[in-house]
PDB file of C-alpha atoms and ligand atoms in Angstrom:
ATOM      1  CA  UNK A   1     -38.553  24.538 -25.646  1.00 72.00           C
ATOM      2  CA  UNK A   2     -39.788  27.134 -23.170  1.00 91.00           C
ATOM      3  CA  UNK A   3     -37.737  29.374 -20.921  1.00 97.00           C
ATOM      4  CA  UNK A   4     -36.676  27.411 -17.829  1.00 98.00           C
ATOM      5  CA  UNK A   5     -34.783  28.008 -14.615  1.00 98.00           C
ATOM      6  CA  UNK A   6     -32.054  25.806 -13.189  1.00 98.00           C
ATOM      7  CA  UNK A   7     -29.882  25.811 -10.087  1.00 99.00           C
ATOM      8  CA  UNK A   8     -26.107  26.185 -10.238  1.00 99.00           C
ATOM      9  CA  UNK A   9     -23.261  26.073  -7.718  1.00 99.00           C
ATOM     10  CA  UNK A  10     -19.733  27.318  -8.263  1.00 99.00           C
ATOM     11  CA  UNK A  11     -17.859  24.939  -5.957  1.00 99.00           C
ATOM     12  CA  UNK A  12     -15.062  25.582  -3.400  1.00 99.00           C
ATOM     13  CA  UNK A  13     -12.252  24.474  -5.744  1.00 99.00           C
ATOM     14  CA  UNK A  14     -13.314  27.244  -8.136  1.00 99.00           C
ATOM     15  CA  UNK A  15     -13.893  30.015  -5.580  1.00 99.00           C
ATOM     16  CA  UNK A  16     -10.464  29.188  -4.066  1.00 98.00           C
ATOM     17  CA  UNK A  17      -8.836  29.762  -7.472  1.00 98.00           C
ATOM     18  CA  UNK A  18     -10.837  32.978  -8.117  1.00 98.00           C
ATOM     19  CA  UNK A  19     -12.659  31.469 -11.113  1.00 98.00           C
ATOM     20  CA  UNK A  20     -16.231  32.639 -10.485  1.00 98.00           C
ATOM     21  CA  UNK A  21     -16.112  35.276 -13.226  1.00 98.00           C
ATOM     22  CA  UNK A  22     -14.580  32.931 -15.794  1.00 98.00           C
ATOM     23  CA  UNK A  23     -17.188  30.248 -15.064  1.00 98.00           C
ATOM     24  CA  UNK A  24     -20.075  32.692 -15.246  1.00 98.00           C
ATOM     25  CA  UNK A  25     -18.704  34.118 -18.497  1.00 98.00           C
ATOM     26  CA  UNK A  26     -19.070  30.633 -20.027  1.00 98.00           C
ATOM     27  CA  UNK A  27     -22.637  30.310 -18.692  1.00 98.00           C
ATOM     28  CA  UNK A  28     -23.589  33.734 -20.062  1.00 98.00           C
ATOM     29  CA  UNK A  29     -21.875  33.108 -23.400  1.00 98.00           C
ATOM     30  CA  UNK A  30     -23.958  29.935 -23.656  1.00 98.00           C
ATOM     31  CA  UNK A  31     -27.160  31.975 -23.435  1.00 98.00           C
ATOM     32  CA  UNK A  32     -27.979  31.642 -19.734  1.00 98.00           C
ATOM     33  CA  UNK A  33     -28.897  34.615 -17.564  1.00 98.00           C
ATOM     34  CA  UNK A  34     -28.003  34.775 -13.854  1.00 98.00           C
ATOM     35  CA  UNK A  35     -31.274  35.835 -12.196  1.00 98.00           C
ATOM     36  CA  UNK A  36     -30.221  35.177  -8.563  1.00 98.00           C
ATOM     37  CA  UNK A  37     -26.821  34.782  -6.940  1.00 98.00           C
ATOM     38  CA  UNK A  38     -25.177  34.682  -3.519  1.00 98.00           C
ATOM     39  CA  UNK A  39     -21.841  33.664  -2.069  1.00 98.00           C
ATOM     40  CA  UNK A  40     -22.265  31.465   1.006  1.00 98.00           C
ATOM     41  CA  UNK A  41     -20.322  29.015   3.137  1.00 98.00           C
ATOM     42  CA  UNK A  42     -22.531  25.918   3.415  1.00 98.00           C
ATOM     43  CA  UNK A  43     -23.001  24.300   6.792  1.00 98.00           C
ATOM     44  CA  UNK A  44     -22.530  20.529   7.084  1.00 98.00           C
ATOM     45  CA  UNK A  45     -26.252  20.159   7.577  1.00 98.00           C
ATOM     46  CA  UNK A  46     -27.039  22.192   4.456  1.00 98.00           C
ATOM     47  CA  UNK A  47     -24.600  20.154   2.344  1.00 98.00           C
ATOM     48  CA  UNK A  48     -25.828  16.818   3.734  1.00 98.00           C
ATOM     49  CA  UNK A  49     -29.443  17.716   3.002  1.00 98.00           C
ATOM     50  CA  UNK A  50     -28.669  19.149  -0.433  1.00 98.00           C
ATOM     51  CA  UNK A  51     -26.785  15.991  -1.463  1.00 98.00           C
ATOM     52  CA  UNK A  52     -29.121  13.655   0.497  1.00 97.00           C
ATOM     53  CA  UNK A  53     -29.815  11.583  -2.624  1.00 97.00           C
ATOM     54  CA  UNK A  54     -26.153  10.470  -2.502  1.00 98.00           C
ATOM     55  CA  UNK A  55     -26.032   9.604   1.211  1.00 98.00           C
ATOM     56  CA  UNK A  56     -25.453   5.875   0.623  1.00 98.00           C
ATOM     57  CA  UNK A  57     -22.678   6.480  -1.915  1.00 98.00           C
ATOM     58  CA  UNK A  58     -19.067   5.835  -0.860  1.00 98.00           C
ATOM     59  CA  UNK A  59     -18.073   9.404  -1.750  1.00 98.00           C
ATOM     60  CA  UNK A  60     -20.779  11.074   0.376  1.00 98.00           C
ATOM     61  CA  UNK A  61     -18.673  12.077   3.415  1.00 98.00           C
ATOM     62  CA  UNK A  62     -15.815  13.275   1.245  1.00 98.00           C
ATOM     63  CA  UNK A  63     -18.272  15.264  -0.914  1.00 98.00           C
ATOM     64  CA  UNK A  64     -19.760  16.973   2.150  1.00 98.00           C
ATOM     65  CA  UNK A  65     -16.241  17.701   3.489  1.00 98.00           C
ATOM     66  CA  UNK A  66     -15.333  19.248   0.132  1.00 99.00           C
ATOM     67  CA  UNK A  67     -18.523  21.304  -0.256  1.00 98.00           C
ATOM     68  CA  UNK A  68     -18.042  22.789   3.223  1.00 99.00           C
ATOM     69  CA  UNK A  69     -14.296  23.443   2.754  1.00 98.00           C
ATOM     70  CA  UNK A  70     -14.762  26.989   1.448  1.00 98.00           C
ATOM     71  CA  UNK A  71     -17.256  29.442   0.019  1.00 98.00           C
ATOM     72  CA  UNK A  72     -19.536  28.564  -2.877  1.00 99.00           C
ATOM     73  CA  UNK A  73     -21.656  30.697  -5.170  1.00 99.00           C
ATOM     74  CA  UNK A  74     -25.245  29.496  -5.448  1.00 99.00           C
ATOM     75  CA  UNK A  75     -27.213  30.858  -8.351  1.00 98.00           C
ATOM     76  CA  UNK A  76     -30.314  30.559 -10.473  1.00 99.00           C
ATOM     77  CA  UNK A  77     -29.875  30.479 -14.240  1.00 99.00           C
ATOM     78  CA  UNK A  78     -32.644  31.261 -16.709  1.00 98.00           C
ATOM     79  CA  UNK A  79     -32.907  30.603 -20.433  1.00 98.00           C
ATOM     80  CA  UNK A  80     -34.260  28.376 -23.186  1.00 98.00           C
ATOM     81  CA  UNK A  81     -33.932  24.739 -22.059  1.00 98.00           C
ATOM     82  CA  UNK A  82     -31.798  25.960 -19.137  1.00 98.00           C
ATOM     83  CA  UNK A  83     -31.421  22.599 -17.342  1.00 98.00           C
ATOM     84  CA  UNK A  84     -29.930  20.805 -20.348  1.00 98.00           C
ATOM     85  CA  UNK A  85     -28.047  23.897 -21.538  1.00 98.00           C
ATOM     86  CA  UNK A  86     -26.311  24.326 -18.173  1.00 98.00           C
ATOM     87  CA  UNK A  87     -25.318  20.647 -18.148  1.00 98.00           C
ATOM     88  CA  UNK A  88     -23.950  20.972 -21.677  1.00 98.00           C
ATOM     89  CA  UNK A  89     -21.856  24.025 -20.717  1.00 99.00           C
ATOM     90  CA  UNK A  90     -20.604  22.262 -17.534  1.00 99.00           C
ATOM     91  CA  UNK A  91     -19.641  19.011 -19.274  1.00 98.00           C
ATOM     92  CA  UNK A  92     -19.509  15.512 -17.789  1.00 98.00           C
ATOM     93  CA  UNK A  93     -19.234  15.038 -14.004  1.00 98.00           C
ATOM     94  CA  UNK A  94     -15.780  13.504 -14.415  1.00 98.00           C
ATOM     95  CA  UNK A  95     -13.555  16.119 -16.090  1.00 98.00           C
ATOM     96  CA  UNK A  96     -11.662  13.283 -17.792  1.00 98.00           C
ATOM     97  CA  UNK A  97     -14.853  12.597 -19.778  1.00 98.00           C
ATOM     98  CA  UNK A  98     -15.914  16.226 -20.318  1.00 98.00           C
ATOM     99  CA  UNK A  99     -15.909  17.780 -23.794  1.00 98.00           C
ATOM    100  CA  UNK A 100     -13.367  20.429 -24.798  1.00 98.00           C
ATOM    101  CA  UNK A 101     -14.402  23.960 -23.871  1.00 98.00           C
ATOM    102  CA  UNK A 102     -16.744  22.899 -21.061  1.00 98.00           C
ATOM    103  CA  UNK A 103     -16.412  24.283 -17.520  1.00 98.00           C
ATOM    104  CA  UNK A 104     -15.311  20.960 -16.072  1.00 98.00           C
ATOM    105  CA  UNK A 105     -12.833  20.148 -18.849  1.00 98.00           C
ATOM    106  CA  UNK A 106     -11.331  23.621 -18.552  1.00 98.00           C
ATOM    107  CA  UNK A 107     -11.296  24.102 -14.779  1.00 98.00           C
ATOM    108  CA  UNK A 108     -12.123  20.964 -12.735  1.00 98.00           C
ATOM    109  CA  UNK A 109      -9.446  19.355 -10.600  1.00 98.00           C
ATOM    110  CA  UNK A 110     -11.108  15.931 -10.139  1.00 98.00           C
ATOM    111  CA  UNK A 111     -14.457  14.104 -10.252  1.00 98.00           C
ATOM    112  CA  UNK A 112     -15.164  15.537  -6.782  1.00 98.00           C
ATOM    113  CA  UNK A 113     -13.600  18.993  -7.106  1.00 98.00           C
ATOM    114  CA  UNK A 114     -15.387  19.513 -10.413  1.00 98.00           C
ATOM    115  CA  UNK A 115     -15.959  23.290 -10.141  1.00 99.00           C
ATOM    116  CA  UNK A 116     -19.708  23.394 -10.821  1.00 98.00           C
ATOM    117  CA  UNK A 117     -23.016  21.735 -10.012  1.00 98.00           C
ATOM    118  CA  UNK A 118     -26.165  21.914 -12.108  1.00 98.00           C
ATOM    119  CA  UNK A 119     -29.647  20.466 -11.570  1.00 98.00           C
ATOM    120  CA  UNK A 120     -30.323  17.251 -13.498  1.00 98.00           C
ATOM    121  CA  UNK A 121     -34.049  17.852 -14.195  1.00 98.00           C
ATOM    122  CA  UNK A 122     -36.603  20.686 -14.068  1.00 98.00           C
ATOM    123  CA  UNK A 123     -38.208  18.986 -11.041  1.00 98.00           C
ATOM    124  CA  UNK A 124     -34.928  18.902  -9.103  1.00 98.00           C
ATOM    125  CA  UNK A 125     -34.151  22.443 -10.252  1.00 98.00           C
ATOM    126  CA  UNK A 126     -37.326  23.684  -8.538  1.00 98.00           C
ATOM    127  CA  UNK A 127     -36.430  21.819  -5.319  1.00 98.00           C
ATOM    128  CA  UNK A 128     -32.794  23.000  -5.320  1.00 98.00           C
ATOM    129  CA  UNK A 129     -33.709  26.630  -6.105  1.00 98.00           C
ATOM    130  CA  UNK A 130     -36.249  26.675  -3.260  1.00 98.00           C
ATOM    131  CA  UNK A 131     -33.626  25.238  -0.888  1.00 98.00           C
ATOM    132  CA  UNK A 132     -31.408  28.324  -1.249  1.00 98.00           C
ATOM    133  CA  UNK A 133     -33.604  31.171  -2.539  1.00 98.00           C
ATOM    134  CA  UNK A 134     -36.902  32.796  -1.706  1.00 98.00           C
ATOM    135  CA  UNK A 135     -39.043  34.026  -4.581  1.00 96.00           C
ATOM    136  CA  UNK A 136     -38.217  37.681  -3.934  1.00 97.00           C
ATOM    137  CA  UNK A 137     -34.468  36.974  -4.331  1.00 98.00           C
ATOM    138  CA  UNK A 138     -34.947  35.847  -7.933  1.00 98.00           C
ATOM    139  CA  UNK A 139     -35.136  38.766 -10.322  1.00 97.00           C
ATOM    140  CA  UNK A 140     -35.578  37.834 -13.964  1.00 90.00           C
TER     141      UNK A 140
HETATM  142  P1  CMP B   1     -22.500  17.135  -8.653  1.00 94.24           P
HETATM  143  O1  CMP B   1     -23.014  17.341 -10.032  1.00 94.24           O
HETATM  144  O2  CMP B   1     -22.516  18.296  -7.733  1.00 94.24           O
HETATM  145  O3  CMP B   1     -23.316  15.930  -7.982  1.00 94.24           O
HETATM  146  C1  CMP B   1     -22.764  15.044  -7.032  1.00 94.24           C
HETATM  147  C2  CMP B   1     -21.303  15.295  -6.785  1.00 94.24           C
HETATM  148  O4  CMP B   1     -20.604  14.249  -6.146  1.00 94.24           O
HETATM  149  C3  CMP B   1     -20.596  15.431  -8.124  1.00 94.24           C
HETATM  150  O5  CMP B   1     -20.968  16.620  -8.765  1.00 94.24           O
HETATM  151  C4  CMP B   1     -19.143  15.353  -7.674  1.00 94.24           C
HETATM  152  O6  CMP B   1     -18.668  16.590  -7.150  1.00 94.24           O
HETATM  153  C5  CMP B   1     -19.211  14.382  -6.485  1.00 94.24           C
HETATM  154  N1  CMP B   1     -18.641  13.066  -6.759  1.00 94.24           N
HETATM  155  C6  CMP B   1     -17.549  12.570  -6.150  1.00 94.24           C
HETATM  156  N2  CMP B   1     -17.286  11.342  -6.589  1.00 94.24           N
HETATM  157  C7  CMP B   1     -18.228  11.023  -7.480  1.00 94.24           C
HETATM  158  C8  CMP B   1     -18.477   9.867  -8.280  1.00 94.24           C
HETATM  159  N3  CMP B   1     -17.697   8.787  -8.237  1.00 94.24           N
HETATM  160  N4  CMP B   1     -19.542   9.892  -9.107  1.00 94.24           N
HETATM  161  C9  CMP B   1     -20.350  10.989  -9.158  1.00 94.24           C
HETATM  162  N5  CMP B   1     -20.156  12.116  -8.413  1.00 94.24           N
HETATM  163  C10 CMP B   1     -19.094  12.140  -7.586  1.00 94.24           C
END
């Protein structure tokens, strides 16, 4: 498997509890390299567009409220099979189903406040990275 890039968000529940370093330590220990990073406060419009694929889901408004409730850290991760690797390190969306030692099992508060987001495919990774970063902000 070739070197890939994926998109990652450290969510407001984690920034509020000062967990960005602990979460990134798990990503780095898993072999991923942070090649772009910024701390931002998403606007409603940014969050609605980013999560547009979920706009018909019952949790959409609550998700947008949550993602705009505090700062997030958006980042680009690089490594072998980075999309799948990041998802493995994060664990299942619902922390109740996440494996021991994963970010969500260790830190998440709920299925919504689940501490981290990661792209679900290389195609979506490219779209999500381009939504938050220009090429010159990514330094491998
Ligand atoms: P994320 O991987 O960022 O993608 C969509 C987000 O919606 C998910 O993590 C959760 O934060 C949130 N969410 C809230 N409720 C649900 C649900 N029932 N199923 C899936 N995702 C949910």
